[in-house]
Amino acid sequence: MSAPDSSEPNRRLKMADIASMVGVSTSTVSRALAGNPVIPQALRERIEGIARENGYVVNQQARGLRMQRTHVINVAIPLGHESGQLISDPFFLEMIGRLADEITARGYELLLSKVAAPEAGWLERMARSQRVDGVLVIGQSDQHEALNATAEWYEPLVVWGGAAEGARYCTVGVDNFAGGRMATEHLLALGRRRIAFLGPPQAPEVALRYEGYREALAAAGVAYDPTLTATTHFTLSDPTEGVRRLIDEGASFDAVFAASDLIGLESVRVLAAEGLDVPDTVSVVGFDDIALARQSVPALTTIRQNLAEGAARMVDLLFRRMAGEPAPSAMMQPSLIVRQT
Amino acid sequence: MSAPDSSEPNRRLKMADIASMVGVSTSTVSRALAGNPVIPQALRERIEGIARENGYVVNQQARGLRMQRTHVINVAIPLGHESGQLISDPFFLEMIGRLADEITARGYELLLSKVAAPEAGWLERMARSQRVDGVLVIGQSDQHEALNATAEWYEPLVVWGGAAEGARYCTVGVDNFAGGRMATEHLLALGRRRIAFLGPPQAPEVALRYEGYREALAAAGVAYDPTLTATTHFTLSDPTEGVRRLIDEGASFDAVFAASDLIGLESVRVLAAEGLDVPDTVSVVGFDDIALARQSVPALTTIRQNLAEGAARMVDLLFRRMAGEPAPSAMMQPSLIVRQT
DNA sequence: ACTGATTGCGCAATCGATTGCAAGAAAATT
DNA sequence: AATTTTCTTGCAATCGATTGCGCAATCAGT
């Protein structure tokens, strides 16, 4: 008995419904809603008005099928060598947030795929499903080969990570080698000589940081000691064990270069718990400059990656590639942020 | 001059291509790939084989249009009262990760929408675009009305948050009122009497925590002092000011109940920087139990929300609603985790 | 060998939009 | 008034899959 609402959403409206309400064909409605100038302004406004009043929204499936584009970007996070299921590193959150801003600003949507245990062909399926117009991969993980294989024929693909050897895919990232060198040089300048390295070296970006570390050691004439390298994942519990292992094995070290801030922060915590004072006894440098690095006590010295710029670059390159222009990889300079550790 | 690869992906394959390669109609290919038993096993395997060899992947746009479902779930994060653009709270990352697991496990994809400055009708557009089969909203923010309006006619909608008064939408969350009470009772049990509250009370879930706080005070016969309430956002820089403001205004307090761990951790840091010892002079309790709460020094006492369970519940309810079954809101019990603050 | 049941597979309609082409109406020109 | 030009607007094909219906081939039963 209630008066019929202006919007009575019993059934999903299609363009034909709007067309018959206005008394025109779907062609006209389609053109009007697309802002095509061949439709006179008066009529266009009438159509827009009726569409709005009835809460009509274009069916994106149909539109996508006809137009051969979806206005969706796939953001994939491969977790190849991460044992745990969870992404616990805030680095990802900031990156996702920045990418979301950039993608939304261009009128696109973001399809997030967490690729927990990469099966063969995951990236190829992603590229061929035609569900998305482009793919961004955050971190190479151990998927270097898969990336190369797909990049061979799929243009709109941009990867955040290191410029791995033999990579034929487009990467955006900071100069990880330089970052590793800067971190190590900083520790050397503090007088540290026994510098440990903590991180997952299977990931190309970490491998480059590691090379920078060894390069800096060599340049300073400090002998490289393999027992000071501990392999850990990016997850939260793993670095704990990594640091403990170093201590338990009796390795004597006076500094830690951690492959990520999360690993760095955890190292600081474990060292403190073991009675090793940071920074008096042991210095620590992280990588990323996540928000928590600044906030923690003591504040973590780290190598900063500018994610705002990085995300903007990735999206910029991706859209160029989607437009058919070839876009080259980009490398940005990291910077050393000296804090208390 | 290179030998033609087994997969020559010059052009995107459609089902008709596979059909002509096998020598059958698209109907048969479609049925075979869908595992329809009317297709004899031998033929089905031949079709599957050829499809695989040629890297054929079903066009999801076309499939979605025909089937009237997309196999995509929209996860929306409204940031109504967050001044900053960024989601910096790790709570979101863990939640997104858990939801991604649940959604992927059911063969669906996750479309992530960061709704930075909610415009009128954002949720309605989301629901009507037919780009997704259901919508999950993480946190009510200040969008209570929008949620109510859309829930009126759109079934597959589940919200993470508090059971706000007059909410006609389906919510999943912990009992925020009980959580607020538990936190406050814990502080009272420690002998604290001047307990400050920090958080954004516009969000319904925070409002409930606040009510629990006041309820506990009243039950203990401790006078409520409005000058001990400071409004802050969930971002990282804002709590800093919130705490400083309390101190600067000369409010004397011996405990802080923070509406989130991020606010709690920041409070600890600021208090320490101001020379107020935690926990000797001031006790702090947070909310969420993010990974960092355990890891920080001193480790943060907090009210734990079980996000793994919460995410599973949300997705479970959403899929029930997508199937047309009415599914009621769910409330889980939080638990007090006593640590060092 | 003939009828009826069963199985295997293709035809063609359908999902909801977009757009090239062209027809009819209106305006401008001669 | 007749013709040309310009505006509007609709017809119908198209994007790539799914599926109800029905025809032909195979098989079983007598």
XYZ file of C-alpha atoms (C1' of nucleotides) in Angstrom:
742
model
C 0.000 0.000 0.000
C 3.000 2.272 0.194
C 3.416 4.829 -2.535
C 5.753 3.547 -5.220
C 9.188 4.840 -4.543
C 10.964 6.890 -7.136
C 13.466 4.081 -7.191
C 11.816 0.704 -7.142
C 14.665 -1.718 -7.519
C 12.703 -4.930 -7.873
C 14.599 -6.058 -10.863
C 17.915 -5.125 -12.298
C 17.558 -2.507 -14.957
C 19.146 -2.829 -18.330
C 19.756 -0.174 -20.861
C 16.666 -1.233 -22.773
C 14.531 -0.366 -19.749
C 15.861 3.140 -19.642
C 15.419 3.385 -23.379
C 11.748 2.472 -23.228
C 11.172 4.834 -20.301
C 12.600 7.702 -22.275
C 11.039 6.530 -25.524
C 14.241 6.102 -27.518
C 16.409 3.202 -28.595
C 19.239 1.670 -26.625
C 21.636 3.134 -29.165
C 20.633 6.594 -28.104
C 20.840 5.795 -24.421
C 24.258 4.264 -24.863
C 25.535 7.258 -26.762
C 23.983 9.721 -24.352
C 25.506 8.041 -21.308
C 28.870 7.888 -23.032
C 28.714 11.619 -23.631
C 28.754 11.202 -27.388
C 28.224 14.702 -28.848
C 25.902 13.543 -31.609
C 23.143 13.388 -29.023
C 21.657 16.850 -28.444
C 22.262 18.193 -25.007
C 18.615 18.418 -24.014
C 17.975 14.778 -24.792
C 21.194 13.681 -23.174
C 20.286 15.425 -19.971
C 16.845 13.878 -19.964
C 18.350 10.417 -20.398
C 20.961 11.016 -17.755
C 18.285 12.230 -15.390
C 16.059 9.201 -15.824
C 19.010 6.865 -15.568
C 20.098 8.489 -12.342
C 16.621 8.557 -10.819
C 16.274 4.860 -11.410
C 19.707 4.033 -10.172
C 20.759 2.596 -13.489
C 24.374 1.477 -13.703
C 25.912 0.088 -16.870
C 26.510 -3.656 -16.774
C 30.264 -3.899 -16.762
C 30.307 -7.470 -17.979
C 28.460 -6.645 -21.154
C 30.376 -3.441 -21.662
C 33.659 -5.225 -21.138
C 32.784 -7.969 -23.559
C 31.859 -5.568 -26.303
C 34.695 -3.120 -25.715
C 37.322 -5.782 -25.164
C 38.573 -4.082 -22.067
C 37.638 -4.389 -18.455
C 39.048 -1.328 -16.731
C 40.527 -3.641 -14.127
C 44.182 -4.083 -13.216
C 45.359 -7.252 -11.574
C 47.759 -6.769 -8.689
C 49.417 -10.071 -7.871
C 51.518 -10.877 -4.838
C 53.451 -14.093 -5.332
C 54.551 -15.728 -2.105
C 56.724 -18.429 -3.558
C 59.299 -18.827 -0.860
C 57.214 -17.658 2.031
C 56.409 -20.624 4.156
C 53.572 -18.981 6.048
C 50.305 -18.153 4.410
C 50.131 -14.579 5.571
C 51.522 -11.436 4.154
C 52.609 -9.778 7.338
C 54.959 -7.191 5.968
C 53.486 -3.671 6.112
C 55.489 -2.974 2.987
C 52.772 -4.735 1.016
C 50.026 -2.730 2.632
C 51.621 0.561 1.789
C 52.319 -0.614 -1.737
C 48.777 -1.851 -2.235
C 47.402 1.398 -0.884
C 49.555 3.510 -3.179
C 48.724 1.390 -6.187
C 45.044 1.589 -5.331
C 45.288 5.371 -5.377
C 47.017 5.485 -8.731
C 44.749 2.930 -10.337
C 41.577 4.506 -8.997
C 42.734 7.910 -10.144
C 42.731 6.604 -13.697
C 39.249 5.202 -13.422
C 40.329 1.605 -13.121
C 39.658 -1.010 -10.471
C 42.096 -3.266 -8.671
C 41.813 -7.044 -8.636
C 44.031 -8.379 -5.875
C 45.492 -11.841 -6.210
C 47.506 -13.364 -3.459
C 49.372 -16.188 -5.126
C 50.204 -18.317 -2.132
C 51.721 -21.398 -3.705
C 52.343 -20.530 -7.345
C 51.189 -23.306 -9.657
C 52.664 -23.531 -13.116
C 50.851 -21.225 -15.478
C 49.303 -18.970 -12.846
C 50.515 -15.834 -14.535
C 49.624 -17.046 -17.997
C 46.093 -17.806 -16.900
C 45.875 -14.375 -15.358
C 46.982 -12.748 -18.579
C 44.706 -14.789 -20.809
C 41.539 -14.740 -18.746
C 40.656 -11.335 -20.179
C 39.369 -10.389 -16.807
C 41.918 -7.616 -16.559
C 43.615 -5.147 -18.871
C 47.018 -5.390 -17.242
C 48.988 -7.105 -14.515
C 51.218 -5.686 -11.800
C 53.322 -8.146 -9.845
C 54.638 -7.038 -6.461
C 57.937 -8.730 -5.819
C 59.559 -11.345 -7.986
C 59.645 -13.923 -5.237
C 61.011 -17.030 -6.951
C 58.901 -16.541 -10.063
C 61.568 -15.136 -12.333
C 61.043 -17.802 -15.001
C 57.275 -17.494 -15.030
C 57.593 -13.730 -15.433
C 59.998 -14.084 -18.304
C 57.835 -16.627 -20.073
C 54.704 -14.534 -19.892
C 56.391 -11.231 -20.712
C 57.422 -12.828 -23.986
C 53.968 -12.390 -25.439
C 52.024 -10.337 -22.893
C 52.858 -6.645 -23.014
C 50.853 -5.058 -20.191
C 52.937 -6.494 -17.369
C 55.042 -4.543 -14.902
C 56.919 -6.031 -11.971
C 58.089 -4.417 -8.760
C 61.481 -5.777 -7.886
C 65.108 -5.964 -8.807
C 66.628 -5.832 -12.263
C 67.400 -9.530 -12.244
C 69.907 -10.923 -14.670
C 68.325 -11.996 -17.928
C 64.990 -10.411 -17.083
C 62.991 -9.676 -20.208
C 60.068 -8.267 -18.246
C 59.597 -4.649 -17.263
C 60.634 -3.897 -13.703
C 60.312 -0.903 -11.457
C 62.227 -0.730 -8.241
C 65.010 0.926 -6.387
C 68.616 0.177 -7.102
C 68.894 -2.725 -4.701
C 72.581 -3.162 -5.326
C 73.264 0.455 -4.425
C 70.976 0.136 -1.429
C 72.870 -2.870 -0.150
C 76.122 -1.046 -0.649
C 74.896 2.095 1.132
C 73.695 0.141 4.115
C 76.947 -1.742 4.426
C 79.088 1.337 3.904
C 77.175 3.073 6.629
C 77.879 0.224 9.035
C 81.533 0.168 7.996
C 81.750 3.914 8.589
C 80.503 3.297 12.115
C 83.536 1.101 12.595
C 81.690 -2.175 12.314
C 83.632 -4.992 10.719
C 81.644 -8.158 11.441
C 78.403 -7.439 9.604
C 75.744 -10.127 9.388
C 73.210 -10.383 6.558
C 69.640 -11.567 7.130
C 67.135 -12.257 4.369
C 65.749 -14.589 1.713
C 68.356 -14.576 -1.071
C 66.119 -16.477 -3.525
C 64.254 -13.254 -4.253
C 66.162 -11.335 -6.944
C 65.761 -7.994 -5.179
C 67.312 -9.442 -2.047
C 70.075 -11.123 -4.026
C 71.032 -7.712 -5.362
C 71.094 -6.194 -1.894
C 73.316 -9.049 -0.877
C 75.679 -8.400 -3.761
C 75.865 -4.752 -2.742
C 76.704 -5.873 0.762
C 79.550 -8.074 -0.440
C 80.789 -5.415 -2.831
C 80.998 -2.871 -0.028
C 82.841 -5.328 2.181
C 85.310 -6.080 -0.586
C 85.852 -2.407 -1.367
C 86.646 -1.780 2.286
C 89.000 -4.701 2.391
C 86.914 -6.489 4.989
C 86.913 -10.245 4.653
C 83.550 -11.792 3.792
C 82.497 -14.407 6.298
C 79.804 -16.793 5.017
C 78.846 -17.809 8.526
C 77.465 -14.316 8.995
C 74.741 -14.856 6.398
C 71.425 -16.200 7.679
C 68.561 -17.131 5.431
C 65.160 -16.034 6.702
C 61.786 -15.421 5.167
C 59.910 -12.163 5.208
C 57.428 -13.407 7.751
C 57.490 -12.322 11.340
C 58.421 -15.461 13.243
C 61.201 -16.539 10.965
C 63.691 -13.717 11.541
C 63.484 -14.465 15.232
C 64.946 -17.869 14.602
C 67.444 -16.486 12.125
C 68.936 -14.134 14.681
C 68.853 -16.752 17.408
C 70.636 -19.175 15.122
C 73.419 -16.676 14.533
C 73.800 -16.107 18.253
C 73.544 -19.773 19.145
C 76.103 -20.757 16.562
C 78.470 -18.478 18.369
C 78.947 -16.188 15.406
C 80.399 -12.977 16.665
C 79.020 -9.948 14.888
C 78.748 -6.271 15.623
C 76.191 -5.286 12.993
C 73.184 -6.605 11.093
C 72.052 -5.655 7.623
C 68.472 -6.876 7.312
C 66.829 -7.347 3.920
C 63.635 -5.684 5.154
C 62.555 -3.435 7.998
C 60.407 -6.167 9.412
C 63.416 -8.432 9.685
C 65.432 -5.512 11.047
C 62.904 -4.636 13.717
C 62.636 -8.228 14.781
C 66.407 -8.474 14.962
C 66.526 -5.470 17.255
C 63.955 -7.063 19.494
C 65.723 -10.416 19.672
C 69.113 -8.819 20.235
C 67.703 -6.722 23.058
C 66.088 -9.789 24.572
C 69.442 -11.588 24.414
C 71.089 -8.753 26.232
C 72.931 -7.378 23.236
C 72.475 -3.641 23.283
C 71.377 -1.874 20.090
C 73.107 0.253 18.955
C 75.972 0.105 21.468
C 76.979 -3.495 20.880
C 75.299 -4.216 17.589
C 74.162 -1.797 14.872
C 71.204 -2.651 12.684
C 70.146 -1.329 9.275
C 66.878 -2.312 7.627
C 65.413 -1.858 4.175
C 62.125 -0.240 2.971
C 61.500 2.499 5.526
C 58.050 1.340 6.507
C 56.102 3.633 8.811
C 57.009 1.529 11.818
C 60.725 1.927 11.319
C 60.462 5.545 12.326
C 58.069 4.804 15.126
C 59.791 1.949 16.877
C 62.053 2.355 19.873
C 64.873 2.596 19.073
C 63.973 4.042 15.679
C 65.402 1.889 12.928
C 68.115 3.097 10.582
C 67.119 1.979 7.125
C 67.342 2.252 3.354
C 64.313 4.109 2.113
C 62.308 3.048 -0.913
C 59.987 5.768 -2.109
C 56.844 3.751 -2.628
C 54.664 6.676 -3.621
C 56.948 7.339 -6.531
C 57.422 3.661 -7.222
C 53.708 2.969 -7.404
C 53.190 5.972 -9.667
C 55.934 4.755 -11.980
C 54.605 1.239 -12.132
C 51.134 2.372 -13.039
C 52.467 4.890 -15.516
C 54.536 2.270 -17.295
C 51.681 -0.192 -17.234
C 49.289 2.223 -18.880
C 51.852 3.049 -21.521
C 52.239 -0.621 -22.244
C 48.504 -1.077 -22.347
C 48.438 1.665 -24.963
C 50.928 -0.319 -27.019
C 53.922 1.922 -26.399
C 56.987 0.024 -25.302
C 58.028 1.214 -21.843
C 61.439 0.446 -20.389
C 62.233 -0.634 -16.859
C 62.810 2.096 -14.321
C 65.234 2.170 -11.439
C 65.040 4.655 -8.618
C 67.663 5.660 -6.108
C 67.187 4.555 -2.519
C 68.351 6.761 0.299
C 69.938 6.082 3.651
C 67.877 7.199 6.621
C 70.046 7.305 9.704
C 68.115 6.838 12.943
C 69.039 5.302 16.251
C 70.142 1.768 15.438
C 63.093 -18.954 -38.944
C 62.416 -20.506 -35.581
C 60.323 -23.635 -35.526
C 56.682 -22.857 -34.801
C 56.073 -23.323 -31.136
C 53.385 -25.660 -29.944
C 51.754 -22.550 -28.503
C 51.786 -19.684 -30.939
C 49.895 -16.980 -29.177
C 49.661 -14.433 -31.949
C 46.019 -13.887 -31.415
C 43.756 -14.522 -28.517
C 41.988 -17.809 -28.842
C 38.283 -18.148 -28.466
C 36.275 -21.232 -27.864
C 35.388 -21.427 -31.559
C 39.090 -21.805 -32.382
C 39.425 -24.785 -30.121
C 36.192 -26.190 -31.526
C 37.455 -26.052 -35.095
C 40.789 -27.530 -34.101
C 39.053 -30.490 -32.537
C 36.402 -30.655 -35.209
C 33.370 -30.184 -32.994
C 31.029 -27.321 -32.178
C 31.539 -24.722 -29.493
C 28.668 -26.308 -27.593
C 30.699 -29.445 -27.193
C 33.830 -27.602 -26.179
C 31.913 -25.587 -23.642
C 30.315 -28.677 -22.153
C 33.569 -30.611 -22.160
C 35.480 -27.877 -20.389
C 32.677 -27.520 -17.862
C 32.918 -31.227 -17.081
C 29.392 -31.877 -18.284
C 28.893 -35.697 -18.208
C 26.981 -35.844 -21.490
C 30.340 -35.537 -23.226
C 32.071 -38.951 -23.361
C 35.271 -39.080 -21.414
C 37.519 -39.773 -24.404
C 36.310 -36.715 -26.280
C 36.423 -34.565 -23.204
C 40.032 -35.468 -22.587
C 40.927 -34.743 -26.179
C 39.308 -31.320 -25.957
C 40.931 -30.565 -22.635
C 44.268 -31.586 -24.044
C 44.052 -29.358 -27.091
C 42.783 -26.475 -24.997
C 45.685 -26.839 -22.610
C 48.304 -27.184 -25.310
C 47.154 -23.973 -26.892
C 46.911 -22.130 -23.625
C 43.210 -21.514 -24.042
C 41.524 -19.776 -21.132
C 37.800 -19.071 -21.037
C 36.937 -15.430 -21.537
C 35.563 -14.422 -18.182
C 33.719 -11.423 -19.521
C 31.632 -13.483 -21.881
C 31.149 -16.225 -19.360
C 30.103 -13.743 -16.717
C 27.640 -12.046 -19.011
C 25.969 -15.271 -19.959
C 25.983 -16.815 -16.494
C 25.017 -13.623 -14.713
C 27.760 -14.073 -12.182
C 31.328 -12.943 -12.069
C 32.998 -15.040 -9.399
C 34.404 -11.842 -7.952
C 33.844 -10.413 -4.479
C 34.288 -6.734 -3.842
C 36.165 -5.878 -0.674
C 35.660 -2.217 0.123
C 37.516 -0.161 2.697
C 35.739 3.096 3.386
C 37.978 5.782 4.855
C 35.319 8.321 5.655
C 36.798 9.990 8.665
C 40.418 9.318 7.923
C 42.021 12.540 6.934
C 45.076 10.973 5.352
C 44.891 9.040 2.136
C 46.735 6.005 3.359
C 45.606 2.929 5.121
C 48.456 2.537 7.535
C 46.913 0.191 10.034
C 48.288 -3.354 9.730
C 44.879 -4.496 10.854
C 43.683 -3.964 7.304
C 46.528 -5.935 5.834
C 45.859 -8.924 7.980
C 42.160 -8.699 7.273
C 42.705 -8.414 3.529
C 45.074 -11.344 3.592
C 42.656 -13.541 5.504
C 39.765 -12.589 3.269
C 41.891 -13.274 0.211
C 42.539 -16.777 1.511
C 38.880 -17.493 2.154
C 37.700 -16.027 -1.120
C 40.360 -17.770 -3.179
C 39.598 -21.055 -1.465
C 36.085 -20.855 -2.870
C 37.276 -20.177 -6.379
C 36.442 -16.501 -6.337
C 38.567 -13.428 -6.935
C 38.891 -10.300 -4.832
C 38.268 -6.818 -6.165
C 39.725 -4.322 -3.726
C 38.205 -0.871 -3.495
C 39.694 1.759 -1.295
C 36.931 4.294 -0.879
C 38.951 7.314 0.124
C 36.342 10.055 0.168
C 32.986 8.317 -0.055
C 30.723 9.999 -2.566
C 27.004 9.528 -2.271
C 25.940 6.330 -3.970
C 29.354 4.650 -3.991
C 28.022 1.492 -2.453
C 24.923 1.431 -4.614
C 27.021 1.759 -7.751
C 29.211 -1.057 -6.517
C 26.197 -3.279 -5.960
C 24.557 -2.470 -9.268
C 27.568 -2.571 -11.558
C 27.278 -6.346 -11.789
C 30.994 -6.518 -11.735
C 30.878 -8.526 -8.531
C 28.676 -11.160 -6.934
C 28.906 -9.775 -3.433
C 30.346 -6.987 -1.325
C 32.329 -7.067 1.896
C 32.875 -3.781 3.671
C 35.717 -3.581 6.174
C 34.790 -1.136 8.895
C 31.719 1.014 8.989
C 33.685 4.230 9.128
C 31.000 6.927 8.970
C 28.994 5.142 6.289
C 26.266 3.721 8.472
C 23.476 5.333 6.449
C 24.854 4.274 3.087
C 25.138 0.706 4.351
C 21.584 0.703 5.619
C 20.221 2.136 2.402
C 21.913 -0.407 0.200
C 21.252 -3.387 2.455
C 17.559 -2.634 1.999
C 17.539 -4.159 -1.461
C 20.973 -5.755 -1.892
C 21.321 -9.061 -0.117
C 24.935 -10.150 -0.671
C 26.480 -7.572 1.630
C 28.391 -8.251 4.820
C 30.092 -5.645 6.952
C 32.938 -5.975 9.402
C 32.234 -3.778 12.362
C 30.081 -3.148 15.350
C 26.409 -3.949 15.780
C 25.412 -0.326 15.428
C 22.031 0.795 16.623
C 19.407 0.539 13.921
C 21.676 -1.372 11.579
C 19.684 -3.376 9.072
C 22.793 -4.698 7.367
C 24.581 -7.910 8.252
C 27.619 -7.376 10.450
C 30.398 -9.608 11.673
C 32.681 -8.451 14.408
C 33.731 -8.918 17.949
C 31.642 -7.697 20.815
C 33.145 -4.236 20.925
C 31.162 -3.248 23.985
C 32.475 -6.234 25.910
C 35.965 -5.528 24.594
C 35.831 -1.961 25.841
C 34.587 -3.158 29.191
C 37.288 -5.817 29.496
C 40.048 -3.378 28.697
C 38.786 -0.863 31.214
C 38.166 -3.457 33.906
C 41.712 -4.676 33.456
C 43.060 -1.169 33.966
C 40.814 -0.669 36.984
C 42.025 -3.969 38.420
C 45.570 -2.607 38.133
C 44.456 0.204 40.405
C 44.193 2.813 37.701
C 41.465 5.396 38.181
C 42.173 8.149 35.653
C 41.807 6.272 32.394
C 42.016 8.188 29.119
C 40.305 7.085 25.917
C 41.838 7.623 22.475
C 40.081 6.963 19.202
C 37.679 8.089 16.481
C 34.212 7.801 18.052
C 32.391 8.401 14.749
C 33.046 4.804 13.792
C 30.317 2.611 15.301
C 32.737 -0.075 16.410
C 34.756 2.498 18.318
C 31.627 4.065 19.767
C 30.759 0.673 21.244
C 34.210 0.278 22.749
C 33.759 3.707 24.230
C 30.420 2.734 25.725
C 32.020 -0.354 27.247
C 34.680 1.897 28.719
C 32.114 4.177 30.318
C 30.049 1.248 31.517
C 33.062 -0.277 33.265
C 33.899 3.046 34.886
C 30.338 3.448 36.116
C 30.207 -0.118 37.438
C 33.366 0.518 39.408
C 32.026 3.785 40.760
C 34.778 5.780 39.075
C 33.685 9.195 37.862
C 33.793 9.696 34.114
C 35.909 12.667 33.128
C 35.211 13.973 29.610
C 38.551 15.754 29.463
C 40.192 12.337 29.357
C 38.691 11.533 25.965
C 40.764 12.481 22.934
C 39.551 12.106 19.376
C 42.140 10.757 16.969
C 42.064 9.045 13.634
C 43.434 5.607 12.867
C 46.399 7.012 10.986
C 49.859 7.053 12.412
C 50.628 10.723 12.891
C 47.337 11.647 14.453
C 47.550 9.685 17.708
C 50.838 11.409 18.381
C 49.031 14.711 18.543
C 46.189 13.200 20.503
C 48.448 12.064 23.280
C 50.425 15.284 23.255
C 47.204 17.240 23.505
C 46.201 15.319 26.601
C 49.555 15.932 28.188
C 49.710 19.563 27.133
C 46.232 20.266 28.430
C 47.513 19.141 31.766
C 45.106 16.231 32.012
C 46.405 13.921 34.653
C 45.895 10.294 33.752
C 47.415 7.013 34.788
C 46.144 4.801 31.969
C 45.217 4.877 28.300
C 42.640 2.749 26.529
C 43.395 3.058 22.816
C 40.794 2.171 20.197
C 43.398 0.323 18.131
C 46.822 -1.178 18.623
C 48.341 1.343 16.271
C 47.052 4.163 18.465
C 48.154 2.241 21.541
C 51.676 1.666 20.264
C 52.006 5.276 19.289
C 50.771 6.330 22.717
C 53.432 4.213 24.375
C 56.065 5.825 22.205
C 54.919 9.378 22.907
C 54.543 8.746 26.628
C 58.038 7.309 26.774
C 59.369 10.288 24.845
C 57.655 12.615 27.330
C 59.302 10.834 30.200
C 56.187 9.058 31.401
C 57.148 5.478 32.087
C 55.030 2.669 30.672
C 53.790 0.704 32.532
C 55.013 2.148 35.820
C 53.398 5.570 35.534
C 50.843 4.945 32.840
C 49.273 1.659 31.709
C 48.174 1.210 28.109
C 45.719 -1.224 26.532
C 45.177 -1.440 22.799
C 42.653 -3.187 20.565
C 43.049 -5.705 17.697
C 46.168 -7.661 18.646
C 48.060 -6.995 15.461
C 51.322 -8.886 15.026
C 53.308 -5.859 16.136
C 51.610 -5.608 19.490
C 53.353 -8.762 20.580
C 56.606 -7.757 19.012
C 56.996 -4.205 20.283
C 59.011 -3.267 23.321
C 57.335 -3.148 25.751
C 54.843 -5.658 24.348
C 51.381 -4.154 24.209
C 48.546 -5.410 26.356
C 45.518 -5.565 24.113
C 42.055 -6.873 23.312
C 42.384 -9.589 20.721
C 40.122 -9.877 17.690
C 40.398 -13.241 16.000
C 40.646 -12.130 12.395
C 41.087 -15.592 10.948
C 37.763 -16.586 12.389
C 36.215 -13.232 11.564
C 37.218 -13.401 7.921
C 35.937 -16.964 7.643
C 32.613 -15.943 9.153
C 32.235 -12.956 6.887
C 32.871 -14.985 3.775
C 30.644 -17.785 4.986
C 27.753 -15.424 5.618
C 28.323 -13.674 2.317
C 28.145 -16.902 0.358
C 25.003 -17.919 2.176
C 23.455 -14.621 1.272
C 24.598 -14.975 -2.308
C 22.776 -18.313 -2.330
C 19.632 -16.535 -1.210
C 19.602 -17.854 2.334
C 19.126 -15.145 4.921
C 22.152 -15.050 7.193
C 22.117 -13.206 10.493
C 24.839 -11.019 11.927
C 27.509 -12.733 13.970
C 29.282 -11.490 17.049
C 32.456 -13.044 18.401
C 34.005 -12.723 21.802
C 37.222 -10.758 22.104
C 39.831 -11.758 24.641
C 42.183 -9.837 26.862
C 45.860 -10.444 26.178
C 47.902 -9.203 29.082
C 51.448 -8.232 28.138
C 53.810 -5.645 29.484
C 51.953 -2.366 29.232
C 14.420 -56.601 -39.243
C 11.559 -53.246 -36.700
C 10.455 -50.366 -32.808
C 11.726 -47.733 -28.883
C 15.116 -46.086 -25.653
C 19.399 -44.003 -25.123
C 23.359 -41.388 -26.238
C 26.106 -37.819 -28.618
C 26.350 -33.495 -30.375
C 24.957 -29.264 -33.062
C 21.604 -25.194 -34.016
C 20.343 -21.075 -32.588
C 18.795 -17.996 -28.946
C 20.530 -15.447 -25.186
C 23.160 -12.425 -21.756
C 23.581 -6.474 -22.202
C 26.037 -3.402 -24.029
C 28.495 -0.619 -28.386
C 28.759 1.236 -33.036
C 28.937 1.427 -38.427
C 25.721 2.429 -41.551
C 21.844 4.474 -43.301
C 17.183 6.364 -43.341
C 14.107 10.044 -42.258
C 13.433 14.721 -40.545
C 14.782 19.319 -40.296
C 17.320 23.157 -41.859
C 19.720 25.622 -45.323
C 20.409 26.782 -50.024
C 19.182 27.962 -54.714
C 9.158 24.598 -54.420
C 12.860 21.600 -55.215
C 17.270 20.158 -53.838
C 21.125 19.722 -50.934
C 23.136 19.582 -46.488
C 23.023 18.699 -41.699
C 20.939 16.560 -37.543
C 18.835 12.835 -35.148
C 18.064 8.479 -34.255
C 17.293 3.500 -35.060
C 18.528 -1.171 -37.199
C 21.196 -4.899 -36.787
C 25.713 -7.013 -36.240
C 29.030 -7.978 -32.817
C 31.806 -9.317 -28.491
C 32.419 -14.931 -26.603
C 30.516 -17.823 -23.981
C 26.238 -21.150 -22.202
C 22.265 -24.132 -22.773
C 17.288 -25.768 -24.120
C 15.733 -28.292 -27.638
C 15.849 -31.584 -31.150
C 17.866 -34.524 -34.739
C 20.665 -38.473 -35.937
C 23.138 -42.439 -34.673
C 23.704 -46.294 -31.733
C 22.010 -49.919 -28.888
C 18.722 -53.139 -26.747
C 14.658 -55.823 -26.970
C 11.499 -58.946 -29.311
